[in-house]
Short mmCIF file of C-alpha atoms and ligand atoms in Angstrom, two decimals:
data_model
loop_
_atom_site.label_atom_id
_atom_site.label_comp_id
_atom_site.label_asym_id
_atom_site.label_seq_id
_atom_site.Cartn_x
_atom_site.Cartn_y
_atom_site.Cartn_z
CA MET A 1295 66.38 -16.14 -12.50
CA LEU A 1296 64.60 -15.24 -9.34
CA ALA A 1297 66.55 -12.74 -7.27
CA LEU A 1298 66.14 -14.51 -3.97
CA VAL A 1299 68.42 -12.14 -2.10
CA ALA A 1300 66.37 -9.13 -3.09
CA LEU A 1301 63.38 -10.46 -1.28
CA CYS A 1302 62.65 -9.41 2.21
CA LEU A 1303 62.31 -12.77 3.87
CA SER A 1304 60.67 -11.82 7.07
CA LEU A 1305 58.26 -14.72 6.78
CA ALA A 1306 56.82 -15.08 10.21
CA SER A 1307 57.85 -18.15 12.10
CA SER A 1308 54.26 -18.92 12.85
CA ALA A 1309 51.39 -18.10 10.55
CA LEU A 1310 48.37 -18.56 12.74
CA GLY A 1311 45.03 -19.00 11.15
CA ALA A 1312 43.73 -18.37 7.70
CA SER A 1313 44.78 -15.14 6.09
CA TRP A 1314 42.86 -15.20 2.82
CA ILE A 1315 39.62 -16.36 1.30
CA ALA A 1316 40.72 -18.80 -1.41
CA PRO A 1317 37.65 -19.89 -3.42
CA GLY A 1318 37.57 -23.63 -3.97
CA ALA A 1319 40.44 -24.41 -1.58
CA VAL A 1320 39.94 -26.61 1.48
CA TRP A 1321 39.19 -24.23 4.36
CA GLN A 1322 40.15 -25.26 7.86
CA ASP A 1323 38.58 -24.17 11.11
CA THR A 1324 40.58 -22.92 14.09
CA ASP A 1325 41.09 -26.54 15.24
CA GLY A 1326 42.62 -27.45 11.88
CA ASN A 1327 39.62 -29.47 10.67
CA LYS A 1328 37.95 -28.97 7.29
CA ILE A 1329 34.97 -26.61 7.62
CA ASP A 1330 31.75 -28.59 7.27
CA ALA A 1331 28.85 -26.16 6.72
CA HIS A 1332 27.47 -26.66 3.21
CA GLY A 1333 24.44 -24.95 1.69
CA GLY A 1334 24.68 -22.44 4.52
CA GLY A 1335 24.29 -18.78 5.29
CA VAL A 1336 25.94 -16.16 7.49
CA VAL A 1337 24.42 -13.70 9.96
CA LYS A 1338 26.13 -11.04 12.04
CA ARG A 1339 25.39 -10.45 15.72
CA GLY A 1340 27.45 -7.76 17.41
CA ASP A 1341 30.96 -8.04 16.00
CA THR A 1342 30.67 -11.72 15.24
CA PHE A 1343 29.66 -13.55 12.09
CA TYR A 1344 27.88 -16.90 12.45
CA TRP A 1345 27.88 -19.41 9.63
CA VAL A 1346 25.37 -22.26 9.71
CA GLY A 1347 25.35 -24.99 7.11
CA GLN A 1348 24.68 -28.68 6.76
CA ALA A 1349 27.26 -31.26 7.88
CA ALA A 1350 28.16 -33.36 4.84
CA SER A 1351 27.80 -36.71 6.61
CA ASN A 1352 24.25 -36.38 7.95
CA GLN A 1353 22.92 -32.89 7.14
CA SER A 1354 22.76 -31.81 10.76
CA PRO A 1355 22.98 -28.01 11.15
CA GLN A 1356 26.48 -26.95 12.21
CA MET A 1357 27.55 -23.51 13.34
CA TYR A 1358 30.88 -21.68 13.12
CA SER A 1359 31.79 -18.19 14.35
CA SER A 1360 34.33 -15.64 13.18
CA THR A 1361 35.10 -11.96 13.62
CA ASP A 1362 37.00 -11.63 10.31
CA LEU A 1363 35.32 -14.09 7.88
CA LEU A 1364 38.67 -15.93 7.77
CA ASN A 1365 39.17 -17.77 11.04
CA TRP A 1366 36.16 -19.90 11.91
CA LYS A 1367 35.61 -21.64 15.23
CA ASN A 1368 33.43 -24.73 15.22
CA LEU A 1369 30.49 -24.27 17.62
CA GLY A 1370 29.19 -27.75 16.80
CA SER A 1371 25.86 -29.17 15.83
CA GLN A 1372 22.92 -26.94 16.73
CA ALA A 1373 20.39 -29.78 16.89
CA SER A 1374 22.29 -33.05 17.00
CA SER A 1375 19.15 -35.18 16.88
CA VAL A 1376 18.07 -33.49 13.63
CA THR A 1377 19.53 -34.99 10.47
CA GLY A 1378 18.62 -34.81 6.80
CA MET A 1379 18.05 -31.03 7.03
CA TRP A 1380 19.36 -29.45 3.84
CA ARG A 1381 20.59 -25.88 3.42
CA PRO A 1382 19.80 -24.63 6.95
CA LYS A 1383 19.42 -20.87 7.34
CA ILE A 1384 19.11 -18.74 10.50
CA ALA A 1385 16.31 -16.25 11.10
CA LYS A 1386 15.01 -14.27 14.05
CA PRO A 1387 11.50 -13.15 13.24
CA ASN A 1388 10.73 -12.60 16.96
CA GLY A 1389 12.37 -13.09 20.37
CA SER A 1390 13.26 -16.69 19.53
CA PHE A 1391 15.90 -18.05 17.21
CA TRP A 1392 15.02 -20.20 14.24
CA LEU A 1393 16.67 -22.47 11.73
CA TYR A 1394 14.82 -23.28 8.53
CA GLY A 1395 15.81 -25.96 6.05
CA GLN A 1396 14.44 -28.67 3.84
CA GLN A 1397 13.70 -32.15 5.20
CA ASP A 1398 11.87 -34.73 3.08
CA ARG A 1399 10.83 -31.83 0.79
CA TYR A 1400 9.05 -30.04 3.65
CA VAL A 1401 10.13 -26.80 5.33
CA LEU A 1402 11.49 -27.92 8.67
CA SER A 1403 11.67 -25.14 11.25
CA LEU A 1404 13.67 -25.50 14.45
CA LYS A 1405 13.35 -23.10 17.35
CA SER A 1406 15.56 -22.22 20.28
CA ALA A 1407 15.25 -19.76 23.16
CA GLN A 1408 18.95 -18.90 22.80
CA PHE A 1409 21.08 -18.25 19.76
CA LEU A 1410 23.63 -20.99 20.38
CA GLY A 1411 22.36 -24.56 20.46
CA GLY A 1412 19.19 -26.05 21.84
CA TYR A 1413 17.25 -26.00 18.56
CA SER A 1414 14.36 -28.43 18.30
CA GLN A 1415 11.59 -29.05 15.83
CA SER A 1416 8.76 -26.55 15.76
CA ALA A 1417 6.96 -27.35 12.51
CA LYS A 1418 7.23 -29.29 9.28
CA VAL A 1419 5.04 -27.87 6.53
CA HIS A 1420 4.68 -27.57 2.79
CA LEU A 1421 4.72 -24.14 1.21
CA PRO A 1422 1.69 -21.88 1.31
CA PRO A 1423 -0.38 -21.00 -0.66
CA ASN A 1424 -0.24 -24.06 -2.96
CA ASP A 1425 1.05 -26.68 -0.52
CA TYR A 1426 4.13 -27.19 -2.70
CA SER A 1427 6.97 -29.47 -1.76
CA TYR A 1428 10.39 -27.93 -2.42
CA SER A 1429 14.12 -28.45 -2.55
CA ASP A 1430 16.40 -25.55 -1.62
CA THR A 1431 16.14 -23.02 1.22
CA GLY A 1432 17.42 -19.44 1.19
CA MET A 1433 17.00 -16.55 3.61
CA PHE A 1434 16.88 -12.78 3.28
CA TYR A 1435 16.09 -10.04 5.73
CA ASP A 1436 15.05 -6.63 4.63
CA GLU A 1437 15.78 -3.68 6.86
CA SER A 1438 13.73 -1.12 4.99
CA SER A 1439 11.32 1.12 6.88
CA GLY A 1440 13.39 0.71 10.01
CA LYS A 1441 12.29 -2.80 10.77
CA LYS A 1442 13.68 -6.17 9.90
CA THR A 1443 11.45 -8.48 7.91
CA TRP A 1444 12.60 -12.01 7.33
CA TYR A 1445 11.84 -13.83 4.10
CA LEU A 1446 12.17 -17.52 3.42
CA LEU A 1447 13.34 -18.21 -0.11
CA THR A 1448 12.57 -21.60 -1.56
CA SER A 1449 12.84 -23.40 -4.84
CA ALA A 1450 9.50 -25.13 -4.81
CA ASP A 1451 9.01 -28.13 -7.01
CA HIS A 1452 6.95 -27.19 -10.10
CA ASN A 1453 9.84 -24.82 -10.97
CA VAL A 1454 8.55 -22.04 -8.74
CA VAL A 1455 11.05 -19.99 -6.76
CA GLN A 1456 9.00 -18.55 -3.89
CA ILE A 1457 9.51 -15.76 -1.44
CA ASN A 1458 7.41 -16.12 1.72
CA ARG A 1459 7.33 -13.76 4.68
CA LEU A 1460 8.19 -15.30 8.03
CA ASN A 1461 5.49 -14.44 10.54
CA ALA A 1462 6.23 -13.21 14.05
CA ASP A 1463 5.39 -16.66 15.41
CA GLY A 1464 7.98 -18.23 13.10
CA ALA A 1465 5.40 -19.77 10.76
CA VAL A 1466 5.90 -19.62 7.01
CA GLY A 1467 3.64 -16.73 6.07
CA ASP A 1468 2.26 -15.29 2.86
CA GLN A 1469 3.97 -15.66 -0.43
CA VAL A 1470 5.02 -12.12 -1.38
CA SER A 1471 6.31 -12.93 -4.87
CA ASN A 1472 7.64 -15.72 -7.00
CA LEU A 1473 9.76 -16.40 -10.04
CA ILE A 1474 8.32 -18.76 -12.58
CA ALA A 1475 10.90 -18.49 -15.34
CA GLY A 1476 12.42 -21.93 -15.69
CA ALA A 1477 14.11 -24.69 -13.75
CA TYR A 1478 15.83 -22.68 -11.00
CA GLU A 1479 16.88 -23.40 -7.42
CA ALA A 1480 19.38 -22.36 -4.71
CA PRO A 1481 17.90 -18.84 -4.23
CA GLY A 1482 19.50 -15.92 -2.44
CA ILE A 1483 18.70 -12.19 -2.37
CA VAL A 1484 20.94 -9.14 -2.08
CA LYS A 1485 19.68 -5.56 -1.99
CA ALA A 1486 21.71 -2.62 -3.30
CA ASP A 1487 20.45 0.97 -3.69
CA ASN A 1488 16.88 -0.19 -3.20
CA VAL A 1489 17.11 -2.74 -6.01
CA TYR A 1490 16.47 -6.34 -5.02
CA PHE A 1491 18.56 -8.96 -6.79
CA LEU A 1492 17.50 -12.60 -6.72
CA ILE A 1493 20.31 -15.03 -7.55
CA VAL A 1494 19.41 -18.59 -8.54
CA SER A 1495 21.14 -21.57 -10.09
CA GLY A 1496 19.94 -23.89 -12.79
CA LYS A 1497 18.90 -27.41 -11.82
CA THR A 1498 21.82 -29.67 -12.71
CA GLY A 1499 22.17 -31.71 -9.52
CA TRP A 1500 25.64 -31.46 -7.99
CA ARG A 1501 27.22 -30.19 -11.23
CA SER A 1502 27.70 -26.45 -11.43
CA ASN A 1503 25.95 -24.31 -14.02
CA PRO A 1504 25.81 -20.59 -14.90
CA ASN A 1505 23.88 -19.03 -11.99
CA LYS A 1506 21.58 -16.16 -12.96
CA VAL A 1507 20.29 -12.92 -11.50
CA PHE A 1508 16.80 -11.42 -11.65
CA SER A 1509 15.88 -8.04 -10.21
CA SER A 1510 12.95 -6.04 -8.93
CA SER A 1511 12.35 -2.67 -7.33
CA SER A 1512 10.27 -4.44 -4.69
CA ILE A 1513 10.35 -7.68 -2.74
CA ASN A 1514 6.82 -8.11 -4.09
CA GLY A 1515 8.18 -8.50 -7.61
CA PRO A 1516 7.78 -8.83 -10.50
CA TRP A 1517 11.26 -10.29 -11.10
CA THR A 1518 12.83 -9.69 -14.48
CA GLY A 1519 16.19 -10.37 -16.07
CA GLY A 1520 18.03 -13.65 -15.99
CA SER A 1521 21.59 -12.70 -16.96
CA ASP A 1522 24.62 -14.79 -15.94
CA ILE A 1523 26.58 -13.68 -12.87
CA ALA A 1524 29.85 -14.97 -14.36
CA PRO A 1525 31.04 -15.88 -17.87
CA ALA A 1526 28.90 -18.87 -18.84
CA ALA A 1527 31.85 -21.17 -19.53
CA GLU A 1528 33.05 -20.73 -15.93
CA ASN A 1529 29.90 -22.34 -14.51
CA THR A 1530 29.88 -19.78 -11.68
CA TYR A 1531 33.55 -20.67 -11.05
CA GLY A 1532 32.54 -24.23 -10.30
CA SER A 1533 29.95 -23.36 -7.65
CA GLN A 1534 26.24 -23.06 -6.80
CA ASN A 1535 24.68 -20.15 -4.93
CA THR A 1536 23.70 -20.50 -1.28
CA PHE A 1537 23.69 -17.00 0.29
CA GLU A 1538 24.58 -13.33 -0.19
CA LEU A 1539 26.29 -11.34 2.57
CA THR A 1540 26.60 -7.55 2.70
CA ILE A 1541 29.47 -5.90 4.57
CA LYS A 1542 28.69 -2.23 5.14
CA GLY A 1543 32.08 -0.85 6.12
CA SER A 1544 33.22 2.64 7.03
CA GLN A 1545 34.77 3.10 3.55
CA ALA A 1546 32.97 0.70 1.25
CA THR A 1547 30.06 -1.68 1.02
CA THR A 1548 31.12 -5.09 -0.20
CA TYR A 1549 28.58 -7.62 -1.42
CA ILE A 1550 29.71 -11.21 -1.13
CA TYR A 1551 28.47 -14.17 -3.15
CA MET A 1552 28.63 -17.40 -1.15
CA GLY A 1553 28.48 -20.61 -3.12
CA ASP A 1554 29.16 -24.29 -2.66
CA ALA A 1555 31.73 -26.10 -4.77
CA TRP A 1556 30.05 -29.47 -4.46
CA ASP A 1557 31.87 -32.72 -5.02
CA SER A 1558 30.05 -35.26 -7.18
CA THR A 1559 27.72 -36.31 -4.32
CA GLY A 1560 27.46 -33.19 -2.15
CA GLY A 1561 29.80 -35.00 0.25
CA ALA A 1562 32.65 -34.19 2.61
CA SER A 1563 35.10 -33.07 -0.06
CA SER A 1564 32.80 -30.26 -1.17
CA ASN A 1565 34.35 -26.80 -0.76
CA TYR A 1566 33.21 -23.17 -0.80
CA VAL A 1567 33.49 -20.37 -3.34
CA TRP A 1568 33.04 -16.89 -1.89
CA LEU A 1569 33.64 -13.90 -4.12
CA PRO A 1570 32.98 -10.16 -4.07
CA MET A 1571 30.21 -9.07 -6.45
CA ASN A 1572 30.10 -6.10 -8.73
CA ILE A 1573 26.48 -4.95 -8.66
CA ASN A 1574 25.31 -2.59 -11.39
CA THR A 1575 22.02 -1.17 -10.13
CA GLY A 1576 21.47 0.73 -13.40
CA ALA A 1577 21.94 -2.18 -15.78
CA LYS A 1578 20.52 -4.56 -13.11
CA THR A 1579 23.39 -7.00 -13.49
CA ILE A 1580 25.77 -8.74 -11.13
CA GLN A 1581 29.25 -9.95 -12.00
CA LEU A 1582 31.31 -12.05 -9.62
CA GLN A 1583 34.81 -10.61 -9.25
CA TYR A 1584 36.99 -13.68 -9.47
CA HIS A 1585 40.19 -13.70 -7.46
CA ALA A 1586 42.20 -16.77 -6.52
CA MET A 1587 42.76 -15.16 -3.08
CA TRP A 1588 41.20 -12.13 -1.43
CA LYS A 1589 39.74 -10.81 1.79
CA VAL A 1590 37.52 -8.04 3.03
CA ASP A 1591 38.26 -5.85 6.01
CA VAL A 1592 35.02 -6.27 7.96
CA ASN A 1593 35.36 -2.79 9.49
CA THR A 1594 36.18 -0.71 6.43
CA GLY A 1595 34.52 -3.00 3.86
CA VAL A 1596 37.63 -2.74 1.66
CA VAL A 1597 38.70 -5.78 -0.39
CA SER A 1598 42.40 -6.62 -0.71
CA TYR A 1599 44.63 -9.26 -2.27
CA PRO A 1600 47.88 -10.85 -1.11
CA ALA A 1601 51.29 -9.70 -2.24
CA THR A 1602 53.56 -12.35 -3.67
CA LYS A 1603 56.53 -12.86 -1.41
CA LYS A 1604 58.51 -15.20 -3.55
CA ARG A 1605 58.22 -17.08 -6.82
CA TYR A 1606 59.79 -20.30 -7.99
CA GLU A 1607 59.88 -20.76 -11.77
CA ALA A 1608 59.34 -24.21 -13.20
CA GLU A 1609 62.13 -23.77 -15.74
CA ASP A 1610 64.62 -23.26 -12.89
CA ALA A 1611 63.50 -26.45 -11.13
CA ASP A 1612 64.87 -29.98 -11.60
CA LEU A 1613 63.16 -31.71 -14.50
CA SER A 1614 62.75 -35.41 -15.09
CA GLY A 1615 61.09 -37.73 -17.60
CA ARG A 1616 59.56 -35.99 -20.59
CA SER A 1617 59.52 -32.51 -19.05
CA VAL A 1618 60.69 -29.82 -21.46
CA VAL A 1619 60.89 -26.03 -21.25
CA LYS A 1620 58.72 -24.21 -23.80
CA GLY A 1621 57.55 -20.68 -24.47
CA CYS A 1622 54.37 -19.66 -22.62
CA ASP A 1623 52.55 -16.42 -23.30
CA HIS A 1624 50.48 -16.20 -20.12
CA CYS A 1625 53.38 -17.23 -17.85
CA LEU A 1626 55.20 -14.62 -15.81
CA SER A 1627 58.64 -15.58 -17.12
CA LYS A 1628 57.15 -16.38 -20.56
CA ARG A 1629 58.39 -19.93 -20.15
CA SER A 1630 56.85 -23.02 -18.61
CA VAL A 1631 57.61 -26.69 -18.31
CA HIS A 1632 55.48 -29.01 -20.35
CA GLN A 1633 55.24 -32.41 -18.91
CA GLY A 1634 53.51 -35.54 -19.97
CA TYR A 1635 53.07 -38.93 -18.50
CA SER A 1636 55.47 -39.89 -15.70
CA SER A 1637 57.51 -36.69 -15.61
CA GLU A 1638 58.27 -34.48 -12.66
CA VAL A 1639 59.25 -30.91 -11.83
CA THR A 1640 61.08 -30.63 -8.50
CA PHE A 1641 61.29 -27.28 -6.74
CA ARG A 1642 64.06 -27.16 -4.13
CA ASN A 1643 64.79 -24.79 -1.24
CA VAL A 1644 61.19 -23.64 -0.93
CA THR A 1645 60.80 -21.41 2.11
CA GLY A 1646 58.48 -22.60 4.85
CA THR A 1647 57.17 -21.00 8.02
CA GLY A 1648 56.74 -24.16 10.10
CA SER A 1649 52.98 -23.76 10.20
CA LYS A 1650 50.09 -23.50 7.76
CA GLN A 1651 50.81 -21.16 4.87
CA TRP A 1652 49.32 -20.29 1.50
CA LEU A 1653 51.10 -21.15 -1.72
CA SER A 1654 49.75 -21.14 -5.21
CA PHE A 1655 50.53 -23.66 -7.92
CA HIS A 1656 50.43 -22.15 -11.37
CA TYR A 1657 49.75 -24.73 -14.03
CA ARG A 1658 47.31 -25.67 -16.74
CA VAL A 1659 46.18 -29.08 -17.85
CA SER A 1660 45.10 -30.08 -21.34
CA ASN A 1661 41.88 -31.63 -20.03
CA PRO A 1662 40.94 -31.81 -16.31
CA GLU A 1663 39.09 -35.08 -16.88
CA ALA A 1664 42.00 -36.84 -18.61
CA GLY A 1665 44.37 -37.03 -15.65
CA GLU A 1666 45.42 -35.53 -12.35
CA ALA A 1667 48.23 -33.39 -11.06
CA HIS A 1668 49.81 -34.28 -7.74
CA ILE A 1669 52.35 -32.80 -5.39
CA LEU A 1670 54.84 -34.37 -3.03
CA VAL A 1671 56.01 -32.24 -0.13
CA ASN A 1672 59.37 -33.34 1.31
CA ASP A 1673 59.11 -37.06 2.09
CA GLU A 1674 55.37 -37.14 2.50
CA PRO A 1675 53.06 -39.22 0.30
CA ALA A 1676 51.74 -37.71 -2.93
CA ILE A 1677 48.60 -35.56 -2.67
CA ASN A 1678 46.16 -35.18 -5.52
CA ILE A 1679 46.00 -31.39 -5.77
CA SER A 1680 42.28 -31.58 -6.64
CA SER A 1681 41.65 -32.82 -3.09
CA LEU A 1682 43.08 -29.50 -1.81
CA ASN A 1683 41.29 -27.17 -4.21
CA SER A 1684 38.27 -27.92 -6.37
CA ARG A 1685 39.46 -25.35 -8.97
CA ALA A 1686 42.57 -27.48 -9.70
CA GLY A 1687 42.77 -28.17 -13.41
CA TYR A 1688 40.13 -25.54 -14.19
CA HIS A 1689 42.08 -22.42 -13.36
CA ASN A 1690 45.76 -21.65 -13.68
CA SER A 1691 46.38 -20.32 -10.18
CA ILE A 1692 45.58 -22.87 -7.50
CA PRO A 1693 46.05 -21.73 -3.90
CA VAL A 1694 46.46 -24.40 -1.25
CA GLN A 1695 47.41 -24.33 2.40
CA LEU A 1696 50.38 -26.48 3.31
CA THR A 1697 52.58 -26.82 6.35
CA LEU A 1698 56.23 -26.64 5.32
CA LYS A 1699 59.34 -26.96 7.47
CA PRO A 1700 60.74 -23.63 8.66
CA GLY A 1701 63.47 -22.19 6.43
CA ASP A 1702 64.62 -22.64 2.83
CA VAL A 1703 64.67 -26.39 3.16
CA ASN A 1704 61.56 -27.74 1.48
CA THR A 1705 61.33 -29.84 -1.65
CA ILE A 1706 58.09 -29.83 -3.59
CA THR A 1707 57.70 -32.19 -6.52
CA PHE A 1708 54.93 -31.65 -9.04
CA GLY A 1709 53.90 -34.60 -11.16
CA SER A 1710 50.94 -35.99 -13.02
CA THR A 1711 49.24 -39.22 -13.92
CA GLY A 1712 46.71 -39.75 -16.64
CA LYS A 1713 46.13 -40.79 -20.19
CA GLU A 1714 49.07 -40.74 -22.66
CA ASP A 1715 47.92 -37.43 -24.11
CA PHE A 1716 47.33 -35.70 -20.75
CA GLU A 1717 49.60 -32.71 -20.69
CA VAL A 1718 50.41 -30.28 -17.91
CA SER A 1719 52.14 -26.96 -18.40
CA VAL A 1720 53.76 -25.87 -15.13
CA ASP A 1721 54.48 -22.17 -14.71
CA GLY A 1722 55.71 -21.97 -11.12
CA ILE A 1723 54.92 -21.73 -7.41
CA GLU A 1724 54.16 -18.55 -5.53
CA LEU A 1725 54.41 -17.91 -1.80
CA PHE A 1726 52.15 -15.22 -0.40
CA GLU A 1727 52.37 -12.84 2.48
CA GLN A 1728 50.78 -14.37 5.53
CA ASP A 1729 48.24 -12.62 7.70
CA ASP A 1730 50.27 -12.09 10.83
CA GLU A 1731 53.58 -11.37 9.23
CA GLU A 1732 55.44 -8.12 9.70
CA LEU A 1733 55.84 -6.48 6.32
C1 LIG B 2323 20.56 -29.43 -6.22
C2 LIG B 2323 20.44 -28.76 -4.88
C3 LIG B 2323 21.42 -29.37 -3.93
C4 LIG B 2323 21.15 -30.87 -3.88
C5 LIG B 2323 21.27 -31.45 -5.28
C6 LIG B 2323 20.94 -32.93 -5.31
O1 LIG B 2323 21.80 -29.12 -6.79
O2 LIG B 2323 20.67 -27.38 -4.99
O3 LIG B 2323 21.30 -28.77 -2.68
O4 LIG B 2323 19.90 -31.09 -3.36
O5 LIG B 2323 20.37 -30.79 -6.14
O6 LIG B 2323 20.94 -33.42 -6.61
#
């Protein structure tokens, strides 16, 4: 039994903003709308991070800003007349500001005299030196020898991943190196201890695959390697690379993998998977450090994870239909509720804050394709949990943000629909500490 009284229930009455990075979950901006910046990248100016990505509906470049990588303010479209621009990335090779992306398999470059807004078309070219058309755009800037050099990364057709310098006039300059090692795309570069790491994905359309890393002691190549950045069966935790961000803090340097968790069409229900990376500069490998929830302190560079405030065990909940309690080795209480077709597990007296808060549903399904799990919060209509987190069904801890009523008054019902043999094993629900709560 959960010792409810032993818990310090100082859950804040209002949990403003996002407190954790939850890979695969729907992320909301500061207006409460789903963040719409796919295939993007992040740059830092002063104390502020700017994230530019493509809007799912028309691939117009959209910008968001944040000072903590958690709470993102929508700054709107940066070039509203420009559509069909895939994977936009910011660069500043001179006094002007630039956005580069793919349009009709050309490199489209947009220029603006100021950082925010006002971008308009400057050029639309194929890739030098071979006039290749291409698909995916990446961006990297190198700060070695005291000056910043910007590099455009592209996955050219003909299975060439190219790295081209950006000239001072914003034009796509010389190719400095390339990777001709197979069908790769979605390139990004991160540099650690003077080793350059080039991360790419395989070419499997919107379906995720094991992304790989190649390395070199120079941006000029040659690139060698090709090991997986996550266990192969995880398919990069259901994501595809788009950008690498380095946070050099006062105590630690944290390297962040930024990927897209695409839906089946690259559409509006696509989410984001950001994870810290473990870079081994000796072995020349990268491993994503998977966590269902995490954050990085942008000043110290230190990564942390939420503390569980409260846990509700499925075997203590109200069971209906064919739900039965069984032993469960990986479950915290060593028991879980197995439910089949048309059965429900109802958790009562769940504590809410009255505003958005993180909870995690712990469950496993027999086969994510054979059915779906849903939740009902109080008297609201059922929600397919996959629409709140693209990891649902693929991982046994599924964080989602919900708004519950304040106090121990909420009822959450967990159910499933699917084929006769679709089985769900429900472990429990966890509530996490919120960002602005007094501990
Ligand atoms: C690849 C690209 C995506 C998108 C899809 C379309 O996955 O990386 O950006 O273009 O192909 O199939």
